[in-house]
Short mmCIF file of N, CA and C in Angstrom, two decimals:
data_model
loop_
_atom_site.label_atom_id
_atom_site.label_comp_id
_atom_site.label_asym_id
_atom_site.label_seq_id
_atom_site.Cartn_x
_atom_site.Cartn_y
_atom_site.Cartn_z
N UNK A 1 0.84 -1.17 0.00
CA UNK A 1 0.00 0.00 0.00
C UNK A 1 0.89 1.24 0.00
N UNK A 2 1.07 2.33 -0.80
CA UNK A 2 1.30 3.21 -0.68
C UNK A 2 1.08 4.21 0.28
N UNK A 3 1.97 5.34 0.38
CA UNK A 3 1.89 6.35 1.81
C UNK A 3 0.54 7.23 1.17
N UNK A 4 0.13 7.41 0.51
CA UNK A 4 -1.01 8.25 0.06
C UNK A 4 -2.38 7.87 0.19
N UNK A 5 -2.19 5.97 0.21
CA UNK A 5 -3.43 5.28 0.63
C UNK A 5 -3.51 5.35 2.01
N UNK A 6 -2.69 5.56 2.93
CA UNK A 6 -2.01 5.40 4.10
C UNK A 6 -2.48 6.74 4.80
N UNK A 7 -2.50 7.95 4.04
CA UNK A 7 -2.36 9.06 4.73
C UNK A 7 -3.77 9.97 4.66
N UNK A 8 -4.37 9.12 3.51
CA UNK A 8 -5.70 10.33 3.08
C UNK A 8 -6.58 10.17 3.61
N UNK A 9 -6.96 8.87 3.87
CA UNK A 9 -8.60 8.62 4.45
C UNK A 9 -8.17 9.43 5.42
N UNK A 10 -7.50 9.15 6.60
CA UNK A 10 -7.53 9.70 7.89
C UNK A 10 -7.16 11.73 7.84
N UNK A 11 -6.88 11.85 6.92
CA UNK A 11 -6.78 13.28 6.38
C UNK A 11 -8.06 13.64 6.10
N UNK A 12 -8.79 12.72 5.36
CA UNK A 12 -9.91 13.23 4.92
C UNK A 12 -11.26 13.79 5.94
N UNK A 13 -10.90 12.37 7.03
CA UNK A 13 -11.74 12.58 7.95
C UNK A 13 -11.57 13.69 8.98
N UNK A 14 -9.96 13.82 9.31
CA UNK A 14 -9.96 14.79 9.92
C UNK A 14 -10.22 16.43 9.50
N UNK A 15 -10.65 16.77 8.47
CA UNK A 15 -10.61 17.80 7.43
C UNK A 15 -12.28 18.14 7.94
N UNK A 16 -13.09 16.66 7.48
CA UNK A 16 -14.25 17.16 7.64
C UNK A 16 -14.95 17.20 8.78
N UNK A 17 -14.37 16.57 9.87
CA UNK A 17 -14.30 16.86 11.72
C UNK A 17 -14.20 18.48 12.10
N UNK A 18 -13.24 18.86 11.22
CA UNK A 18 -12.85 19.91 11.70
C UNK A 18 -13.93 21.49 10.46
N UNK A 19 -14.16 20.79 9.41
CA UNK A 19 -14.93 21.29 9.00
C UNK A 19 -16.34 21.78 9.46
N UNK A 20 -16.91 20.50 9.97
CA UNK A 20 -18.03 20.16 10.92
C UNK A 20 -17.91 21.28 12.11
N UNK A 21 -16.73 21.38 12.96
CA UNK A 21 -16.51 22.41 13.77
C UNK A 21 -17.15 23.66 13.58
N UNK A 22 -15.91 23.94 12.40
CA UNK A 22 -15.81 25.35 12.09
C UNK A 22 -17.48 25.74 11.48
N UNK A 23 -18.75 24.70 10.93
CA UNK A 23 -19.78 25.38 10.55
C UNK A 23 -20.49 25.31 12.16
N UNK A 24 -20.67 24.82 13.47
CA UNK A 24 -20.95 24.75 14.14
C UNK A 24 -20.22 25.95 14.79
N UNK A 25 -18.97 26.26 14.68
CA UNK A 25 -18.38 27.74 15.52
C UNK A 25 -19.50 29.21 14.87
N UNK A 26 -19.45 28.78 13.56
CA UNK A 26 -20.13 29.81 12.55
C UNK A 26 -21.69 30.00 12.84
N UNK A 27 -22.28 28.72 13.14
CA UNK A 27 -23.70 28.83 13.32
C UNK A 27 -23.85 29.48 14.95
N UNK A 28 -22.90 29.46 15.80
CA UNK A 28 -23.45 29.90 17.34
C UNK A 28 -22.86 31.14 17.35
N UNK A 29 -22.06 31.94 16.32
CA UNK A 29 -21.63 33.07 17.04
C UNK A 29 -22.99 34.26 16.78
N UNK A 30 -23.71 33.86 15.65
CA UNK A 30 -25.07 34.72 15.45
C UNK A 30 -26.05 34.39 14.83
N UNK A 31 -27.46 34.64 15.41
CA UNK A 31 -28.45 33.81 14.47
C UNK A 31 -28.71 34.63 13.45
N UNK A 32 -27.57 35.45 12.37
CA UNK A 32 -27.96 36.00 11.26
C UNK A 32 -28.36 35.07 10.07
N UNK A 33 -29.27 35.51 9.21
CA UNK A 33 -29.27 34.41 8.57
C UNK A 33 -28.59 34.46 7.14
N UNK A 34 -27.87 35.50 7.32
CA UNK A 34 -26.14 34.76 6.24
C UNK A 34 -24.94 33.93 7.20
N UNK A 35 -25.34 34.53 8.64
CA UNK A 35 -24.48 33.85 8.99
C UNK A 35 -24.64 31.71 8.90
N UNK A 36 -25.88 31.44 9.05
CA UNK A 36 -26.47 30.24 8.95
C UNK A 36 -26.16 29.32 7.82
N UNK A 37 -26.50 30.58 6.97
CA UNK A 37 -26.24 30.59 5.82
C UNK A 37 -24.70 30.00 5.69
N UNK A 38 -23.80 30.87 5.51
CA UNK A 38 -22.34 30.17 5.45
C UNK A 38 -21.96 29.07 6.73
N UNK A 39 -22.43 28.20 7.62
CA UNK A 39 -22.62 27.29 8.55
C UNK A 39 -22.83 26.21 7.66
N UNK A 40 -24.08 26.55 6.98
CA UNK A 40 -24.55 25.44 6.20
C UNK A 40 -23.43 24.69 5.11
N UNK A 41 -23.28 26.06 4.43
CA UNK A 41 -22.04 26.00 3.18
C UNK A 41 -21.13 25.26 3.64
N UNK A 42 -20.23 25.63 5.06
CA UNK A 42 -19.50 24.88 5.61
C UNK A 42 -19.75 23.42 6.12
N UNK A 43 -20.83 23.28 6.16
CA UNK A 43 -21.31 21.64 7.02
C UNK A 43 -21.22 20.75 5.25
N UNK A 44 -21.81 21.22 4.75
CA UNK A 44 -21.59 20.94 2.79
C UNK A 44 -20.75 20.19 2.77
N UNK A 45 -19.54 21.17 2.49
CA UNK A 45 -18.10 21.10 2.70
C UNK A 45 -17.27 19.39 3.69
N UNK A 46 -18.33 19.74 4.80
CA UNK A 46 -17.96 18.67 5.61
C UNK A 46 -18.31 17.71 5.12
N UNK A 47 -19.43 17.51 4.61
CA UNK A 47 -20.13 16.38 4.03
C UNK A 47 -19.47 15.85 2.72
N UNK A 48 -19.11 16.87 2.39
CA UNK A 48 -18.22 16.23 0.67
C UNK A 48 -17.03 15.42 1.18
N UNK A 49 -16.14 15.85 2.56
CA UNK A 49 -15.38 15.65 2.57
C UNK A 49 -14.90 13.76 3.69
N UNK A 50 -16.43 13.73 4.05
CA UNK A 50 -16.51 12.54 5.14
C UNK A 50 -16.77 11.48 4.01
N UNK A 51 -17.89 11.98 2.84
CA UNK A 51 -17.85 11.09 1.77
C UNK A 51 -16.37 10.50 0.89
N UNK A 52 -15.83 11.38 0.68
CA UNK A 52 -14.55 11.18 0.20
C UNK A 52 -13.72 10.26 0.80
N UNK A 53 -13.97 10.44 2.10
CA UNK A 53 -13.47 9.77 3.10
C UNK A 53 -13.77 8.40 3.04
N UNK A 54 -15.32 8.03 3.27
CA UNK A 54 -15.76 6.88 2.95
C UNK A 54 -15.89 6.02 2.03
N UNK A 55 -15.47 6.52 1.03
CA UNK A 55 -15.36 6.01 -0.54
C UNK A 55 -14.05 5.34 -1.08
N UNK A 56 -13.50 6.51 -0.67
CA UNK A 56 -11.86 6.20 -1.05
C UNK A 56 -11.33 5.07 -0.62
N UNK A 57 -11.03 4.18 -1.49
CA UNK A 57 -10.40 2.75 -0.73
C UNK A 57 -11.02 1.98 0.35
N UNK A 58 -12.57 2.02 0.11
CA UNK A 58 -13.54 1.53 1.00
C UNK A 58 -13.47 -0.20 0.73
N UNK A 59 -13.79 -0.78 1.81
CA UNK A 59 -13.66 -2.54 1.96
C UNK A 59 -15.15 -3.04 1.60
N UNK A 60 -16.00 -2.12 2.02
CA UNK A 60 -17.25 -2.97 1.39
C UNK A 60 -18.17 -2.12 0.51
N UNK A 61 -19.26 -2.48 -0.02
CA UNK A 61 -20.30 -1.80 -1.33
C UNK A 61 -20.75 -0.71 -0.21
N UNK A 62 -21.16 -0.73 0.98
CA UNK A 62 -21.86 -0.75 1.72
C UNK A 62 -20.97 1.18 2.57
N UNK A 63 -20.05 0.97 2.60
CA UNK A 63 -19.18 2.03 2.81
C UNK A 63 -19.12 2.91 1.25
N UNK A 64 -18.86 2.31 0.49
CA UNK A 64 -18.50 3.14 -0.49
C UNK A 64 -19.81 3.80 -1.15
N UNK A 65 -21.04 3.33 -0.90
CA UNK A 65 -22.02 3.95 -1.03
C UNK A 65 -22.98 5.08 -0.23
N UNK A 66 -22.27 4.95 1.01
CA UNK A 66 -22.41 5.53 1.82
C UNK A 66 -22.10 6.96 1.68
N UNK A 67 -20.52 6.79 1.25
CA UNK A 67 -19.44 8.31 1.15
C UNK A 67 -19.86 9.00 -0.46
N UNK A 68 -20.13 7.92 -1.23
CA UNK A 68 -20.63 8.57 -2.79
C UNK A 68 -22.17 9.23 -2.13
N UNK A 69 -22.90 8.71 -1.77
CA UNK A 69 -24.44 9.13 -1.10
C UNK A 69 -23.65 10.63 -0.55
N UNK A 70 -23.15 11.04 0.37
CA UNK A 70 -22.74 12.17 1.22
C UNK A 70 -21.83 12.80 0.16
N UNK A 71 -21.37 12.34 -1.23
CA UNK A 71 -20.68 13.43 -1.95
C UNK A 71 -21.79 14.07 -2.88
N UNK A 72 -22.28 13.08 -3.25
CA UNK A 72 -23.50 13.64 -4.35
C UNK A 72 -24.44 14.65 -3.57
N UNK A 73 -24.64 14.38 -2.74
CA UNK A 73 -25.99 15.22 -1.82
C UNK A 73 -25.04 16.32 -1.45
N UNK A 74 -23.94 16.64 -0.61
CA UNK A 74 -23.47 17.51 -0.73
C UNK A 74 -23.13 18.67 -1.67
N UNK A 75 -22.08 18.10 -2.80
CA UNK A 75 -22.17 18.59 -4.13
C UNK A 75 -23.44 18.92 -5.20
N UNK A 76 -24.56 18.58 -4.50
CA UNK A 76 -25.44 19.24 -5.69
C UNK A 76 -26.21 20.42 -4.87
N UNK A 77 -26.02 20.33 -3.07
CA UNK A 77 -26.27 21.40 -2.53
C UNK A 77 -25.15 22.87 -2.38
N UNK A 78 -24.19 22.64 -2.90
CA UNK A 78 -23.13 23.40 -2.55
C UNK A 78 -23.84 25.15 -3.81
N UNK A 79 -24.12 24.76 -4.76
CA UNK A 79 -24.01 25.90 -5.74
C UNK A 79 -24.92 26.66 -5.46
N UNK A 80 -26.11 26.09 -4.89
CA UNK A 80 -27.34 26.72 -4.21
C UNK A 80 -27.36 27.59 -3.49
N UNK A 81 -26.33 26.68 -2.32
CA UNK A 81 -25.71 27.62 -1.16
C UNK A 81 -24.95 28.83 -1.40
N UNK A 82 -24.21 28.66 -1.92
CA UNK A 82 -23.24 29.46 -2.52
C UNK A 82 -23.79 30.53 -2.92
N UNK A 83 -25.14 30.26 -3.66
CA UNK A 83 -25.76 31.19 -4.38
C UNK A 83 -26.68 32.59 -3.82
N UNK A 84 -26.92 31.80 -2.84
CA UNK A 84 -27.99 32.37 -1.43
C UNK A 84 -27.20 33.32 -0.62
N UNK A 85 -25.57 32.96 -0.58
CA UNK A 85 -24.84 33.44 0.40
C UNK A 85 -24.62 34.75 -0.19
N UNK A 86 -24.33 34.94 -1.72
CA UNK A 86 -23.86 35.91 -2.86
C UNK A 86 -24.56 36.73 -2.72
N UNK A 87 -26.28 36.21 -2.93
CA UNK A 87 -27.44 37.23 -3.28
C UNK A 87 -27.32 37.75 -1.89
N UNK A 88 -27.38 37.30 -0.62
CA UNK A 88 -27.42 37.50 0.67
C UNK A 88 -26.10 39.12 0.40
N UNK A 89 -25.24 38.79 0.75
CA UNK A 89 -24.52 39.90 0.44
C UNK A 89 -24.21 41.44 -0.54
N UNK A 90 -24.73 40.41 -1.47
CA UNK A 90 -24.27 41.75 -2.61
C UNK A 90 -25.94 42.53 -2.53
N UNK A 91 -27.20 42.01 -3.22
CA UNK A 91 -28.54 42.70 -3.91
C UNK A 91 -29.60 42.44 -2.46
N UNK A 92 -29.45 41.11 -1.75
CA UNK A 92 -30.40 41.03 -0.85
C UNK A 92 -30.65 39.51 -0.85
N UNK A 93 -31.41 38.78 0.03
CA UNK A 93 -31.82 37.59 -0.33
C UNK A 93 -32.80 37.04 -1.45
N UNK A 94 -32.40 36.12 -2.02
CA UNK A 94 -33.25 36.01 -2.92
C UNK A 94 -34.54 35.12 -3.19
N UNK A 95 -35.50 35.38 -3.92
CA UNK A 95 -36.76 34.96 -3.73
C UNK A 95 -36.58 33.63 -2.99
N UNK A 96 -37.74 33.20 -2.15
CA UNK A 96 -37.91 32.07 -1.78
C UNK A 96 -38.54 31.12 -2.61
N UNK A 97 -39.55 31.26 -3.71
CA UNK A 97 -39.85 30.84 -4.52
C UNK A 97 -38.51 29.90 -6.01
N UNK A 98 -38.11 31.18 -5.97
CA UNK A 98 -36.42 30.84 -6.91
C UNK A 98 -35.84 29.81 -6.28
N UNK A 99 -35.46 29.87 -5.50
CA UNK A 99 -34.51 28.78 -4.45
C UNK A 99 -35.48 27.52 -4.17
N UNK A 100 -36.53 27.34 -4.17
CA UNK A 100 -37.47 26.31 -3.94
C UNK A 100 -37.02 25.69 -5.71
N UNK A 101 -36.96 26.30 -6.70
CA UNK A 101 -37.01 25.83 -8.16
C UNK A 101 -35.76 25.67 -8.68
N UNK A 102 -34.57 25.96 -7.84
CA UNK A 102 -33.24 26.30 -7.91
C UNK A 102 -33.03 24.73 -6.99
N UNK A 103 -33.73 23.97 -6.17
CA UNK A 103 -33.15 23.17 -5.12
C UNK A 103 -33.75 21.66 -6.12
N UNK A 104 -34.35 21.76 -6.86
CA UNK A 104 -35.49 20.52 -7.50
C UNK A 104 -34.17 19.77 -7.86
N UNK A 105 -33.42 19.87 -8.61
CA UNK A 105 -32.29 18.98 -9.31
C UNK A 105 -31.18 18.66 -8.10
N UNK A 106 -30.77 19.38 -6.99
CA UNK A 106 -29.91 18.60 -5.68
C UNK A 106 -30.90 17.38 -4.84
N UNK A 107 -31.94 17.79 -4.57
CA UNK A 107 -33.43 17.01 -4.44
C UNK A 107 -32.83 15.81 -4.86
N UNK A 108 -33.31 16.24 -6.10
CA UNK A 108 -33.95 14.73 -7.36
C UNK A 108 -32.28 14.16 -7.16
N UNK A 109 -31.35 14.52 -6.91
CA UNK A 109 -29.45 13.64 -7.13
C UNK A 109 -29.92 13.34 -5.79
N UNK A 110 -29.86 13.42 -4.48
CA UNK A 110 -30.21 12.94 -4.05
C UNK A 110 -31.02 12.36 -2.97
N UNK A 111 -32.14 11.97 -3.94
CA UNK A 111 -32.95 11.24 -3.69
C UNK A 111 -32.47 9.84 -4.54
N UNK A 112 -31.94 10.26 -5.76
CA UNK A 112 -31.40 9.05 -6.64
C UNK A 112 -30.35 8.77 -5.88
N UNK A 113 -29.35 9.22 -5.52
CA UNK A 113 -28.00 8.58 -4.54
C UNK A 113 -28.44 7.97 -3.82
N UNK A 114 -29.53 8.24 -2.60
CA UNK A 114 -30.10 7.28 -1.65
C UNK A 114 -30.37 5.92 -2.17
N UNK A 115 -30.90 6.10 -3.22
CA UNK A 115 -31.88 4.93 -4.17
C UNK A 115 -30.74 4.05 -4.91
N UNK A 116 -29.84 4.73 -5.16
CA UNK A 116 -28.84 4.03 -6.27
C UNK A 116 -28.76 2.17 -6.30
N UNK A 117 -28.46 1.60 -5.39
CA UNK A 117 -28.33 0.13 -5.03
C UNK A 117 -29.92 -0.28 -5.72
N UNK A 118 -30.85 0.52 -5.88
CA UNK A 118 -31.88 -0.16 -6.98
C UNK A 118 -32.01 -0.32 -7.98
N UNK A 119 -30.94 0.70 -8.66
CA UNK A 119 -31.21 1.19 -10.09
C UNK A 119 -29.82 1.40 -11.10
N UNK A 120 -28.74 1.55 -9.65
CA UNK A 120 -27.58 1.75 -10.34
C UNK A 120 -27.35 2.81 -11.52
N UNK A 121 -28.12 4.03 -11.36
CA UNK A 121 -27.64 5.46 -11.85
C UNK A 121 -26.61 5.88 -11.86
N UNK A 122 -26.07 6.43 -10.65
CA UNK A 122 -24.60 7.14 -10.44
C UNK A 122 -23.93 6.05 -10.28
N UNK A 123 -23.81 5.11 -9.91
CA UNK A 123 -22.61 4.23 -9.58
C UNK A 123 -23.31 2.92 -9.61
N UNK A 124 -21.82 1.95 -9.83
CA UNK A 124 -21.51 0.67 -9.61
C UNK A 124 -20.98 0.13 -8.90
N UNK A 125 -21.29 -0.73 -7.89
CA UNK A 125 -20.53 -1.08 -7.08
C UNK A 125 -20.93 -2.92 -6.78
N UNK A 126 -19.77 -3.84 -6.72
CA UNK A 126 -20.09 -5.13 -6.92
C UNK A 126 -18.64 -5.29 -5.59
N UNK A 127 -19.39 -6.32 -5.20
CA UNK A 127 -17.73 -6.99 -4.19
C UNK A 127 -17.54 -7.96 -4.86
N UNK A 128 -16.13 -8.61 -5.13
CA UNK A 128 -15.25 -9.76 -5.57
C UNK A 128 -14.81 -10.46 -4.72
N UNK A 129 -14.26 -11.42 -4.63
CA UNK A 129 -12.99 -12.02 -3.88
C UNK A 129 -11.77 -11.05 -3.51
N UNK A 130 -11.17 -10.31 -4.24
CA UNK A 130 -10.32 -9.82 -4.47
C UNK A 130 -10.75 -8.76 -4.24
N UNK A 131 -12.13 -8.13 -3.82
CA UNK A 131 -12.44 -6.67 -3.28
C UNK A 131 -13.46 -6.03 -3.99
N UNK A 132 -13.83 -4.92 -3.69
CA UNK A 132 -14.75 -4.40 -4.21
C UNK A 132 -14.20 -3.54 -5.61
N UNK A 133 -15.63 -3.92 -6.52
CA UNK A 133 -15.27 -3.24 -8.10
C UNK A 133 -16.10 -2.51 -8.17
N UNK A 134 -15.27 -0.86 -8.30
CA UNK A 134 -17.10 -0.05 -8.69
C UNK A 134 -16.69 0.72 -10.17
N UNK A 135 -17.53 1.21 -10.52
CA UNK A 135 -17.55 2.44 -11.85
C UNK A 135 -18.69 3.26 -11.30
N UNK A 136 -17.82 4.55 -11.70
CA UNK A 136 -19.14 6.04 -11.99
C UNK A 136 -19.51 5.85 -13.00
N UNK A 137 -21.16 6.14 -13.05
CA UNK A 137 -21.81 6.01 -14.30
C UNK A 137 -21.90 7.75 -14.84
N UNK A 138 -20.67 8.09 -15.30
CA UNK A 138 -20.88 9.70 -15.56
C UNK A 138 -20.76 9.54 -17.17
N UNK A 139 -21.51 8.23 -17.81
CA UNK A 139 -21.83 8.64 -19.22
C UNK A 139 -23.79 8.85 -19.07
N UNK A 140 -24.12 7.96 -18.12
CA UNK A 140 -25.51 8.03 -17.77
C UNK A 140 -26.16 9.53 -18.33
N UNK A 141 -27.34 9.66 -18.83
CA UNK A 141 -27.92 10.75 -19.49
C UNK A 141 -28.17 11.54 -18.00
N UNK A 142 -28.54 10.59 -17.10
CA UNK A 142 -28.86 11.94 -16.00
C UNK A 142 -27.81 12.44 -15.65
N UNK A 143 -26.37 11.71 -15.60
CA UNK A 143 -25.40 12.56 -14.82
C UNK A 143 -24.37 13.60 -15.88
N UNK A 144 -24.62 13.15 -17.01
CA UNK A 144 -24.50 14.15 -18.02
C UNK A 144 -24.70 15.42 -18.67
N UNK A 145 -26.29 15.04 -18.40
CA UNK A 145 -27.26 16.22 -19.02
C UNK A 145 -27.77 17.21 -17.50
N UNK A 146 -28.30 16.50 -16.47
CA UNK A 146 -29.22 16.95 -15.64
C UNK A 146 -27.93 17.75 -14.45
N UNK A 147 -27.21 16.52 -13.72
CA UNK A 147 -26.70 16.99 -12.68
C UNK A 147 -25.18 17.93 -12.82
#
């Protein structure tokens, strides 16, 4: 095993521990709601990064679906956020209506990530003798076109 297989998971996790923190330091110093706002962004963040964690060189289907589940759901909430935090700052917050029609496609990824082991959308994942075999399905029309 290499020092990089050796060094990352536990990097990874500690990244998003400490990520986790820092949106929890962010959410108690004020109940503004940009401040919440960037809490959230940051917990995101955490979440992309525990997935990564769990994925990476994972021993069973069962782990590695877990950490892809917490990257996808993260990552399709991140631009949203991001987006809320922008309008929040620069023009004002923006419609609640917009952001309800702006959230339908992180939703719908996942709700499909949860689901995946039925349908096998985003990913593949099979155990061997020799370990677990997965593929991203990023020729799939939904993860192409939609997400």
């Amino acid at each position: 095993m290499q020092f990089v297989d050796l060094v990352l998971n536990p990097f990874l996790g500690i990244m998003a521990v400490a990520y986790a923190a820092l949106a929890v330091r962010v959410a108690r110093t004020s109940p503004q709601y940009a401040t919440s706002s960037v809490s959230f962004f940051l917990a995101l963040i955490a979440g992309m990064l525990a997935g990564s964690a769990f994925s990476y060189n994972a021993d069973s289907a069962g782990l590695y679906s877990i950490g892809r589940t917490l990257s996808y759901s993260a990552a399709g909430f991140l631009p949203l956020v991001f987006y809320t935090i922008y309008r929040e700052y620069t023009v004002g917050p923006p419609r609640v209506l917009y952001v309800v029609i702006l959230a339908v496609i992180p939703m719908l990824s996942m709700g499909i990530a949860l689901t995946n082991s039925m349908h096998n959308i985003l990913w593949i994942v099979n155990e061997t003798p020799t370990g677990i075999v997965y593929s991203e399905m990023t020729s799939h029309p939904y993860y192409s076109r939609v997400y």
